[in-house]
mmCIF file of C-alpha atoms and ligand atoms in Angstrom:
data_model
loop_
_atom_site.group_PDB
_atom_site.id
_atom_site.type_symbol
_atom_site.label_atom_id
_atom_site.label_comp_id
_atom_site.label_asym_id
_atom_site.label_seq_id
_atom_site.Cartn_x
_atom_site.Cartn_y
_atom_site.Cartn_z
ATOM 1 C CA UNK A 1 28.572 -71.394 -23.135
ATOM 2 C CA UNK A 2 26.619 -70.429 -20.538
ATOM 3 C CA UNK A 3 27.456 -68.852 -16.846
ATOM 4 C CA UNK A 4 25.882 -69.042 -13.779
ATOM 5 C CA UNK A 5 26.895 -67.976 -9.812
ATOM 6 C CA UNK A 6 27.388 -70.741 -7.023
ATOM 7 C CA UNK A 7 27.289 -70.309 -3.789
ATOM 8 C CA UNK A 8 28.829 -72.661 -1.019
ATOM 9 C CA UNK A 9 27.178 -71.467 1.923
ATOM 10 C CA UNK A 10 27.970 -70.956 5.405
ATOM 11 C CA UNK A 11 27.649 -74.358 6.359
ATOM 12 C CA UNK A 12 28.746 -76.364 3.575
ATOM 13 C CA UNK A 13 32.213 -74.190 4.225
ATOM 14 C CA UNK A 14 32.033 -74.803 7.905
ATOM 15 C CA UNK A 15 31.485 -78.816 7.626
ATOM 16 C CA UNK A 16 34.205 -79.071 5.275
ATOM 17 C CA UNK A 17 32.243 -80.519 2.351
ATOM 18 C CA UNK A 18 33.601 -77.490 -0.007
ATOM 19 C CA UNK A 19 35.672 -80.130 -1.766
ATOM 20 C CA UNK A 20 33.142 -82.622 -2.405
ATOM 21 C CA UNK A 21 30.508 -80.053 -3.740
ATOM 22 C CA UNK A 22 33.125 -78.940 -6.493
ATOM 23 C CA UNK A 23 34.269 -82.390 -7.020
ATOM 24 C CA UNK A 24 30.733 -82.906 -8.131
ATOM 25 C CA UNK A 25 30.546 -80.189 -10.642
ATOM 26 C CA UNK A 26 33.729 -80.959 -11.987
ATOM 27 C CA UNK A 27 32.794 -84.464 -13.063
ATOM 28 C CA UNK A 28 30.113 -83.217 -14.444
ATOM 29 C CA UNK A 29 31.567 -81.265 -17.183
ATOM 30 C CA UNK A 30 31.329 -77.759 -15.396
ATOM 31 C CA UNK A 31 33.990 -75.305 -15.448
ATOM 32 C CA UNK A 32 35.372 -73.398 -12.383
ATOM 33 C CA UNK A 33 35.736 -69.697 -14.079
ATOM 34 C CA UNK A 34 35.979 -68.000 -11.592
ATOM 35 C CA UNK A 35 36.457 -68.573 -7.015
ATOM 36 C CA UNK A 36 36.828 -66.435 -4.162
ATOM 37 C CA UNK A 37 36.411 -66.970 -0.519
ATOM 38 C CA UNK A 38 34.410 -64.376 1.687
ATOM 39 C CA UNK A 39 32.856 -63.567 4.960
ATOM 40 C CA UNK A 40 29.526 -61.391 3.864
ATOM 41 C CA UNK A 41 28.625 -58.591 5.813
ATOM 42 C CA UNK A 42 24.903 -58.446 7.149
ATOM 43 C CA UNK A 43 24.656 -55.344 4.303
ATOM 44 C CA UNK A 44 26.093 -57.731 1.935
ATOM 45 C CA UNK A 45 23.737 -60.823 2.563
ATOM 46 C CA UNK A 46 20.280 -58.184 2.487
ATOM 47 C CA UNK A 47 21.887 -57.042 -0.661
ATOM 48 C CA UNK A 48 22.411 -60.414 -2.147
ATOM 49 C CA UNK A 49 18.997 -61.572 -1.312
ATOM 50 C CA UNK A 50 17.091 -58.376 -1.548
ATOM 51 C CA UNK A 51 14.380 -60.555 -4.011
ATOM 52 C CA UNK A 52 13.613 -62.270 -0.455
ATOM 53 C CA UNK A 53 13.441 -58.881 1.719
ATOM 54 C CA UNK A 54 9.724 -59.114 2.318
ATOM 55 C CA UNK A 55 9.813 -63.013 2.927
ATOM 56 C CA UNK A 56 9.543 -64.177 6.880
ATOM 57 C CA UNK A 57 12.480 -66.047 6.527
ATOM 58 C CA UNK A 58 14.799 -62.804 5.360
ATOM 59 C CA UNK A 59 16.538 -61.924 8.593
ATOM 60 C CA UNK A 60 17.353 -65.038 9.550
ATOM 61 C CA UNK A 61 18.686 -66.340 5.886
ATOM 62 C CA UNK A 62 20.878 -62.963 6.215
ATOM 63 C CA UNK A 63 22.233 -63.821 10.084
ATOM 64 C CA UNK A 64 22.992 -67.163 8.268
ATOM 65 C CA UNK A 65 24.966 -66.398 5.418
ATOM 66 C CA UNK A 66 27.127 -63.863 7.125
ATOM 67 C CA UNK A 67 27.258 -66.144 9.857
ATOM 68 C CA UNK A 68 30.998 -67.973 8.092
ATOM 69 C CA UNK A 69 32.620 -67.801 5.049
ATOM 70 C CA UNK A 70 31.239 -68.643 2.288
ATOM 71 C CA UNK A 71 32.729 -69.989 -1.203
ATOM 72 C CA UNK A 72 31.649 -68.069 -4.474
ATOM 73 C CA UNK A 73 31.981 -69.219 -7.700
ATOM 74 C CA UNK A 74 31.341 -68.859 -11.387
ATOM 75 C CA UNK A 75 30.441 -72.091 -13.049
ATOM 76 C CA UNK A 76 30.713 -72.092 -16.313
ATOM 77 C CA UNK A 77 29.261 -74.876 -18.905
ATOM 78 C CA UNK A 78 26.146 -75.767 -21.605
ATOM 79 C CA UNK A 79 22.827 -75.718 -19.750
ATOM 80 C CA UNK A 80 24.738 -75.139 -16.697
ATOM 81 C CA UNK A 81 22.430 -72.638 -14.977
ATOM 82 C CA UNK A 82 19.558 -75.672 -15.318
ATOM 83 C CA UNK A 83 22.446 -78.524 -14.628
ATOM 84 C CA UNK A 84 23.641 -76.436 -11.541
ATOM 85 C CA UNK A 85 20.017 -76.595 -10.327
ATOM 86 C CA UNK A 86 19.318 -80.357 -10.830
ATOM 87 C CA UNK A 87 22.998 -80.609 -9.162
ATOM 88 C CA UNK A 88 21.671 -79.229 -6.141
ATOM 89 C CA UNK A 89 18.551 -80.549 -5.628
ATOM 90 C CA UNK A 90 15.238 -78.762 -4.683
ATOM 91 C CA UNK A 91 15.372 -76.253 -1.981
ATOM 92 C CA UNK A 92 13.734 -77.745 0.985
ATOM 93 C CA UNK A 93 15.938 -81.268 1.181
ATOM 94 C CA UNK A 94 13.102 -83.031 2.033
ATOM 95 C CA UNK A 95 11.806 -82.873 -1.731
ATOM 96 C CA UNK A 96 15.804 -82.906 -3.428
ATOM 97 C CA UNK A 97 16.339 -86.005 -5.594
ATOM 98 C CA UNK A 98 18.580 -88.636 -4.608
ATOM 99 C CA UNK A 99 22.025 -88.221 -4.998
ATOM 100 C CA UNK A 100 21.821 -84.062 -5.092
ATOM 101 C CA UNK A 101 23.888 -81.943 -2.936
ATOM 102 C CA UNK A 102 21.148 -80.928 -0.707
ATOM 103 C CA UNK A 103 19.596 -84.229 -0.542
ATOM 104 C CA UNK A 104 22.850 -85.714 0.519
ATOM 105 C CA UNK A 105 23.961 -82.555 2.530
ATOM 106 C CA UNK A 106 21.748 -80.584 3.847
ATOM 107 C CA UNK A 107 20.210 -80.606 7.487
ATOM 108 C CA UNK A 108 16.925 -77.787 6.871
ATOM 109 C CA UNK A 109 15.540 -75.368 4.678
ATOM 110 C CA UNK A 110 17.745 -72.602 5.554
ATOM 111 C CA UNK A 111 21.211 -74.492 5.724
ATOM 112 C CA UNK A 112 20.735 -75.802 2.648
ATOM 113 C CA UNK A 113 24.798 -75.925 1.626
ATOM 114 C CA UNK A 114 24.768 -74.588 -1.618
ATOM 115 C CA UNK A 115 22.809 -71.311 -3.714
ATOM 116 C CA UNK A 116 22.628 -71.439 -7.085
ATOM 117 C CA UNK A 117 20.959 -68.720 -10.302
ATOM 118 C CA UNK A 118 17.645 -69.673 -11.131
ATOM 119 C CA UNK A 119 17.735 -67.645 -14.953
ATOM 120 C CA UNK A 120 20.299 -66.036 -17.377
ATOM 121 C CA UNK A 121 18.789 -62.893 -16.174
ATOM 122 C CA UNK A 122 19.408 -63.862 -12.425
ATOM 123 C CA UNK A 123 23.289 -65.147 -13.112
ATOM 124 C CA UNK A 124 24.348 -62.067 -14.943
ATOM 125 C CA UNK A 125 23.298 -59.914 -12.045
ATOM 126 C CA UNK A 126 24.481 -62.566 -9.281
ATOM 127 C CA UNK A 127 27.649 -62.799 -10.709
ATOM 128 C CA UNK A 128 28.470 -59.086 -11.170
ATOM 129 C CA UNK A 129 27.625 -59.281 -6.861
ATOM 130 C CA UNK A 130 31.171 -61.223 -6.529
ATOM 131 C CA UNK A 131 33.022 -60.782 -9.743
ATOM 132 C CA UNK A 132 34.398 -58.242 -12.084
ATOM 133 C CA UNK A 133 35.007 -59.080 -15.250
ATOM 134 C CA UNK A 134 39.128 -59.348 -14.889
ATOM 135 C CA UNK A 135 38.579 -61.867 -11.899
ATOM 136 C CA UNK A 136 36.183 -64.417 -14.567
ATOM 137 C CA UNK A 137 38.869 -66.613 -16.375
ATOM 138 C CA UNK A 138 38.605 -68.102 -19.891
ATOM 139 C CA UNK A 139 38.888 -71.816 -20.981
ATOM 140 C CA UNK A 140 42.004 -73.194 -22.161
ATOM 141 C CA UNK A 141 41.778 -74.492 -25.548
HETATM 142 P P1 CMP B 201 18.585 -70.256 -1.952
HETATM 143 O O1 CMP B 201 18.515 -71.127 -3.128
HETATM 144 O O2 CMP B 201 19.901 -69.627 -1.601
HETATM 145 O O3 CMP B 201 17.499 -69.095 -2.107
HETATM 146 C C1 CMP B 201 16.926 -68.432 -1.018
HETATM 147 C C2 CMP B 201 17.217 -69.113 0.271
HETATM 148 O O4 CMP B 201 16.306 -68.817 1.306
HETATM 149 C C3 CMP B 201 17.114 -70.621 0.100
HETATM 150 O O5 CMP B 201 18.151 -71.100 -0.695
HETATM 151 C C4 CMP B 201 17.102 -71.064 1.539
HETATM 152 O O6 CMP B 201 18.405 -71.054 2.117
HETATM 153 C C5 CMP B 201 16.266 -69.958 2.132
HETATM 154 N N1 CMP B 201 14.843 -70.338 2.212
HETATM 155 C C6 CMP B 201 13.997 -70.561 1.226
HETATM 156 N N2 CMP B 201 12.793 -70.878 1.662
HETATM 157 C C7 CMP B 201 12.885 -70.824 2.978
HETATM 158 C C8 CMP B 201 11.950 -71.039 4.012
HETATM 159 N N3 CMP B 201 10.667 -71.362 3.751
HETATM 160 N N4 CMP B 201 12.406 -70.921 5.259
HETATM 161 C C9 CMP B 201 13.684 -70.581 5.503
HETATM 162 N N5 CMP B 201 14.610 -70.353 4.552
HETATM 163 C C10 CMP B 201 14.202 -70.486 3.311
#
């Protein structure tokens, strides 16, 4: 079984489409492991993206995501850091696949609604941002 960190973002929260974006993991066979709701800092979003610090867009993705609360979760499933990704769709909307979250959801390349690991390496470090180990739940057999 394989983890990885979601990410409802700022304006997924704020539009009220939280439900609908974990309705869609759900039926797809991923597990919720772990949830929390938070309102970033400005030191917490730089932290979170500090891969992107030298990228143009890096002070205004940070204003963003500690612009509302956001909705942080471990999913939990086979494959599910690569089915998270096809899930969401490609980053910039305008290329997502029909019938992915951003494709459906998002309105621009910044509020793209949801953030999702991109490797195992990645989701164990993404994770350990939100979660300790005693807040990650196991399955019920
Ligand atoms: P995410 O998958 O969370 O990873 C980094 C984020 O930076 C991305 O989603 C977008 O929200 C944002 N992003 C990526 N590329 C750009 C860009 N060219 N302009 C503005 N924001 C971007």
């Amino acid at each position: 079984m394989e983890q990885t960190l979601s990410i409802i973002k700022p304006d997924g929260v704020g539009r009220g489409i939280a439900g609908e974006v974990i309705s869609r993991f759900e039926k797809n066979g991923i597990r919720i492991a772990a949830v929390k709701m938070l309102h970033m800092t400005k030191a917490q979003a730089k932290g979170f993206y500090d891969v992107h610090r030298e990228r143009p867009f890096f002070e205004s993705l940070t204003d963003f995501m500690c612009s509302g609360p956001i909705i942080a979760m471990v999913l939990e499933g086979e494959n599910v850091i690569e089915k998270n990704r096809t899930l969401m769709g490609a980053t910039n909307f305008k290329e997502a696949a029909e019938g992915t979250i951003r494709k459906d959801f998002a309105t621009d390349i910044e509020k793209n609604v949801v953030h999702g690991s991109d490797s195992p390496e990645t989701a164990t470090t993404e994770i350990a941002y939100f979660f300790n180990k005693f807040e990650i739940t196991d399955a019920v057999s």
